[in-house]
Every structure is written in structure tokens, then in C-alpha cells.
Amino acid sequence: MKKLKLLFFTLLLIMIGLNSQAQDKYRNQAMFVYNFTRMNAWPQEVQSGDFVIAVLGNSPIHNELNQIAESRQAGNRRIVVKQFDNVEDIIKCQVLFVAPLQSRNLPAITQKLKQERIPALLITDSRNTLDEGAAVNFVLSNNRQMYEVSQSNAKIFGVILGSDMIRLSVSSK
């Protein structure tokens, strides 16, 4: 019985540790997203009103972004965080974070942004998504949360990546 309790306790500690690491990942990504609001330039027509950061799909980053939005602004603009369940739900936003399970829909997402003329910084957290249209993709580099960028993909959607954004990325296309 003692061995069973010890095994249960060990598994519980491992699960708590893994959950903590995952939470740190999304907290770090959310801080990156917040910093991206200050590092890039959006078209004139979306430089007033609320600054909308949207999450497509289910991701813990949504809660982390909401916490940031409660106490910070994008320049002098209020940050509003929205969640979209489907590609069809996407409406005007300045940043669109695509949850990993939605990344398979990148062709439809980029098509929607183009058709609706939505100038959004398209951010993903999946492998090889810069090749599929993402402007920013989160990656791990030396066990640190980092990002890679595609200037040309950002420009397609009307977003000009700032020099600091490009300089701080692990790779740029």
C-alpha cells in the first residue's frame, strides 16, 4: 500500500510540474504577443479604436492574454481579446493567434484574411507554418521560448514588422 501511495504522489508531482511548465509557456507567449503590439506597424485604417488580439481555437494563451489586457494597453489603445471557434468566425483583429489544432486550417485562414481584407499579424505555434502563410511562429530554441518571422507573409496582410521584431527573432524569411 505504501508503494502505491508513493507512486500516486510521484505521478501527482510530475503532473503538477508539467502543468506549470505548460502555463509558463503560454504566459511567455502572451507576453511576446503583447510586445509585438508595440514592435510593428499596421495600416492607417486600423490604428484607432480598440486593439483586438484574437485566438482561433482553444488555447490557454487566451486566458493569459486576458490577464495582460486587464492592466496594459497597446500604445494608447485598449486591448480587447476575442476568441474565434472557426475560420468563418474571424472578423477584424490586429493579431490572430492560431491554436496548434487549428494550424491545419492555415490555407483557409490566410484566404479568409485576404478576402475580408483583415490586416492581422498571423501567429502560430506549430512546425513549418511560415511556409503556409504565418508571419510569426513560436519555437523552442535552447529550451527557451522564441519566435521566427516571415516579413513577406506579414506584408501580405498589411503589417510591417519592426526592425527589433526581426532582430530578436531566431530566424527571418
Short mmCIF file of C-alpha atoms in Angstrom, two decimals:
data_model
loop_
_atom_site.label_atom_id
_atom_site.label_comp_id
_atom_site.label_asym_id
_atom_site.label_seq_id
_atom_site.Cartn_x
_atom_site.Cartn_y
_atom_site.Cartn_z
CA MET A 1 0.00 0.00 0.00
CA LYS A 2 2.90 2.38 0.76
CA LYS A 3 4.35 1.78 -2.70
CA LEU A 4 1.01 2.61 -4.29
CA LYS A 5 0.74 5.86 -2.31
CA LEU A 6 4.31 6.77 -3.22
CA LEU A 7 3.64 6.07 -6.89
CA PHE A 8 0.45 8.15 -6.80
CA PHE A 9 2.25 11.03 -5.06
CA THR A 10 5.11 10.91 -7.56
CA LEU A 11 2.71 10.96 -10.52
CA LEU A 12 0.84 13.86 -8.97
CA LEU A 13 4.06 15.87 -8.61
CA ILE A 14 5.01 15.13 -12.20
CA MET A 15 1.60 16.25 -13.45
CA ILE A 16 1.79 19.46 -11.42
CA GLY A 17 5.27 20.14 -12.81
CA LEU A 18 4.16 19.55 -16.40
CA ASN A 19 1.12 21.80 -15.93
CA SER A 20 3.36 24.52 -14.50
CA GLN A 21 5.73 24.27 -17.49
CA ALA A 22 2.81 24.48 -19.93
CA GLN A 23 1.41 27.50 -18.09
CA ASP A 24 4.81 29.21 -18.24
CA LYS A 25 4.93 28.54 -21.99
CA TYR A 26 1.60 30.28 -22.62
CA ARG A 27 2.41 33.12 -20.23
CA ASN A 28 5.67 33.73 -22.13
CA GLN A 29 3.91 33.55 -25.48
CA ALA A 30 1.28 36.01 -24.31
CA MET A 31 3.99 38.46 -23.24
CA PHE A 32 5.61 38.10 -26.65
CA VAL A 33 2.26 38.83 -28.32
CA TYR A 34 1.81 41.90 -26.14
CA ASN A 35 5.29 43.14 -27.09
CA PHE A 36 4.51 42.52 -30.76
CA THR A 37 1.72 45.14 -30.46
CA ARG A 38 4.42 47.77 -29.96
CA MET A 39 7.05 46.49 -32.41
CA ASN A 40 5.14 46.54 -35.70
CA ALA A 41 3.17 48.88 -37.93
CA TRP A 42 -0.41 48.30 -39.05
CA PRO A 43 -2.23 50.13 -41.86
CA GLN A 44 -3.65 53.56 -41.06
CA GLU A 45 -7.27 52.34 -41.22
CA VAL A 46 -6.80 50.11 -38.14
CA GLN A 47 -4.77 52.49 -36.00
CA SER A 48 -7.70 53.77 -33.96
CA GLY A 49 -10.21 52.19 -31.61
CA ASP A 50 -9.57 49.06 -29.63
CA PHE A 51 -6.55 46.90 -30.41
CA VAL A 52 -8.01 43.43 -30.97
CA ILE A 53 -5.99 40.29 -30.28
CA ALA A 54 -7.89 37.17 -31.32
CA VAL A 55 -7.31 33.49 -30.67
CA LEU A 56 -8.58 30.95 -33.18
CA GLY A 57 -9.34 27.68 -31.43
CA ASN A 58 -8.92 26.59 -27.86
CA SER A 59 -5.63 27.58 -26.23
CA PRO A 60 -4.53 28.54 -22.70
CA ILE A 61 -2.93 31.65 -24.23
CA HIS A 62 -6.44 33.16 -24.32
CA ASN A 63 -6.57 33.42 -20.52
CA GLU A 64 -3.02 34.77 -20.35
CA LEU A 65 -3.85 37.45 -22.94
CA ASN A 66 -6.97 38.43 -20.98
CA GLN A 67 -4.85 38.97 -17.88
CA ILE A 68 -2.50 41.23 -19.83
CA ALA A 69 -5.42 43.15 -21.34
CA GLU A 70 -6.75 43.94 -17.86
CA SER A 71 -3.71 46.01 -16.93
CA ARG A 72 -1.96 47.07 -20.15
CA GLN A 73 -2.60 48.88 -23.39
CA ALA A 74 -1.26 48.72 -26.93
CA GLY A 75 0.17 52.21 -27.09
CA ASN A 76 -2.77 54.36 -26.01
CA ARG A 77 -5.35 51.81 -27.15
CA ARG A 78 -7.34 49.42 -25.02
CA ILE A 79 -6.60 45.74 -25.73
CA VAL A 80 -9.60 43.51 -26.39
CA VAL A 81 -9.12 39.74 -26.55
CA LYS A 82 -11.55 37.70 -28.65
CA GLN A 83 -11.87 34.01 -29.31
CA PHE A 84 -12.99 32.51 -32.60
CA ASP A 85 -14.05 28.88 -32.78
CA ASN A 86 -13.98 28.52 -36.58
CA VAL A 87 -12.28 30.13 -39.55
CA GLU A 88 -15.68 31.51 -40.62
CA ASP A 89 -15.92 33.43 -37.30
CA ILE A 90 -12.79 35.52 -37.95
CA ILE A 91 -13.52 39.24 -38.08
CA LYS A 92 -11.46 42.43 -37.77
CA CYS A 93 -8.46 41.99 -35.49
CA GLN A 94 -4.89 43.24 -35.45
CA VAL A 95 -3.36 40.00 -34.15
CA LEU A 96 -4.62 36.48 -34.81
CA PHE A 97 -3.08 33.65 -32.79
CA VAL A 98 -3.85 30.24 -34.28
CA ALA A 99 -4.03 27.44 -31.72
CA PRO A 100 -2.00 24.36 -32.70
CA LEU A 101 -5.06 22.23 -33.51
CA GLN A 102 -6.26 24.91 -35.94
CA SER A 103 -2.94 25.23 -37.79
CA ARG A 104 -4.02 22.59 -40.30
CA ASN A 105 -6.54 25.23 -41.48
CA LEU A 106 -3.87 27.81 -42.37
CA PRO A 107 -4.73 27.88 -46.08
CA ALA A 108 -8.36 28.69 -45.25
CA ILE A 109 -7.29 31.19 -42.57
CA THR A 110 -4.99 33.10 -44.92
CA GLN A 111 -7.70 33.05 -47.61
CA LYS A 112 -10.23 34.48 -45.12
CA LEU A 113 -7.85 37.27 -44.09
CA LYS A 114 -7.20 38.14 -47.75
CA GLN A 115 -10.86 38.02 -48.80
CA GLU A 116 -12.04 40.11 -45.85
CA ARG A 117 -9.00 42.42 -46.10
CA ILE A 118 -8.15 41.92 -42.45
CA PRO A 119 -4.72 43.39 -41.64
CA ALA A 120 -3.67 40.96 -38.93
CA LEU A 121 -0.36 39.69 -37.65
CA LEU A 122 -0.86 35.93 -38.08
CA ILE A 123 0.86 34.00 -35.26
CA THR A 124 1.16 30.23 -34.88
CA ASP A 125 2.70 27.67 -32.55
CA SER A 126 3.26 24.78 -34.95
CA ARG A 127 6.05 23.46 -37.17
CA ASN A 128 6.61 24.79 -40.68
CA THR A 129 3.76 27.29 -40.59
CA LEU A 130 5.81 30.15 -42.04
CA ASP A 131 5.75 28.17 -45.29
CA GLU A 132 1.95 28.13 -45.08
CA GLY A 133 1.40 31.85 -44.51
CA ALA A 134 2.08 32.63 -40.85
CA ALA A 135 4.01 35.83 -40.14
CA VAL A 136 5.25 34.69 -36.72
CA ASN A 137 5.73 31.19 -35.36
CA PHE A 138 6.71 30.29 -31.80
CA VAL A 139 9.61 27.85 -31.44
CA LEU A 140 11.80 26.49 -28.68
CA SER A 141 15.46 27.40 -29.02
CA ASN A 142 17.89 26.11 -26.38
CA ASN A 143 14.88 25.37 -24.14
CA ARG A 144 13.74 28.99 -24.39
CA GLN A 145 10.53 30.26 -25.93
CA MET A 146 11.46 32.23 -29.06
CA TYR A 147 9.91 33.04 -32.42
CA GLU A 148 10.68 33.06 -36.12
CA VAL A 149 9.23 35.54 -38.61
CA SER A 150 8.32 35.95 -42.25
CA GLN A 151 8.42 39.58 -43.33
CA SER A 152 6.82 38.76 -46.68
CA ASN A 153 3.87 36.95 -45.06
CA ALA A 154 3.28 39.86 -42.68
CA LYS A 155 3.40 42.32 -45.56
CA ILE A 156 0.74 40.35 -47.49
CA PHE A 157 -1.68 41.23 -44.68
CA GLY A 158 -0.54 44.83 -44.42
CA VAL A 159 1.64 44.51 -41.32
CA ILE A 160 5.20 45.84 -41.44
CA LEU A 161 7.49 44.04 -39.00
CA GLY A 162 9.66 46.37 -36.98
CA SER A 163 13.44 46.08 -37.01
CA ASP A 164 13.51 45.00 -33.33
CA MET A 165 10.98 42.27 -34.05
CA ILE A 166 13.14 40.93 -36.85
CA ARG A 167 16.42 41.33 -34.95
CA LEU A 168 15.12 39.44 -31.90
CA SER A 169 13.73 36.52 -33.92
CA VAL A 170 15.67 33.25 -34.20
CA SER A 171 15.17 33.32 -37.98
CA SER A 172 13.70 35.59 -40.59
CA LYS A 173 12.40 34.83 -44.07
#
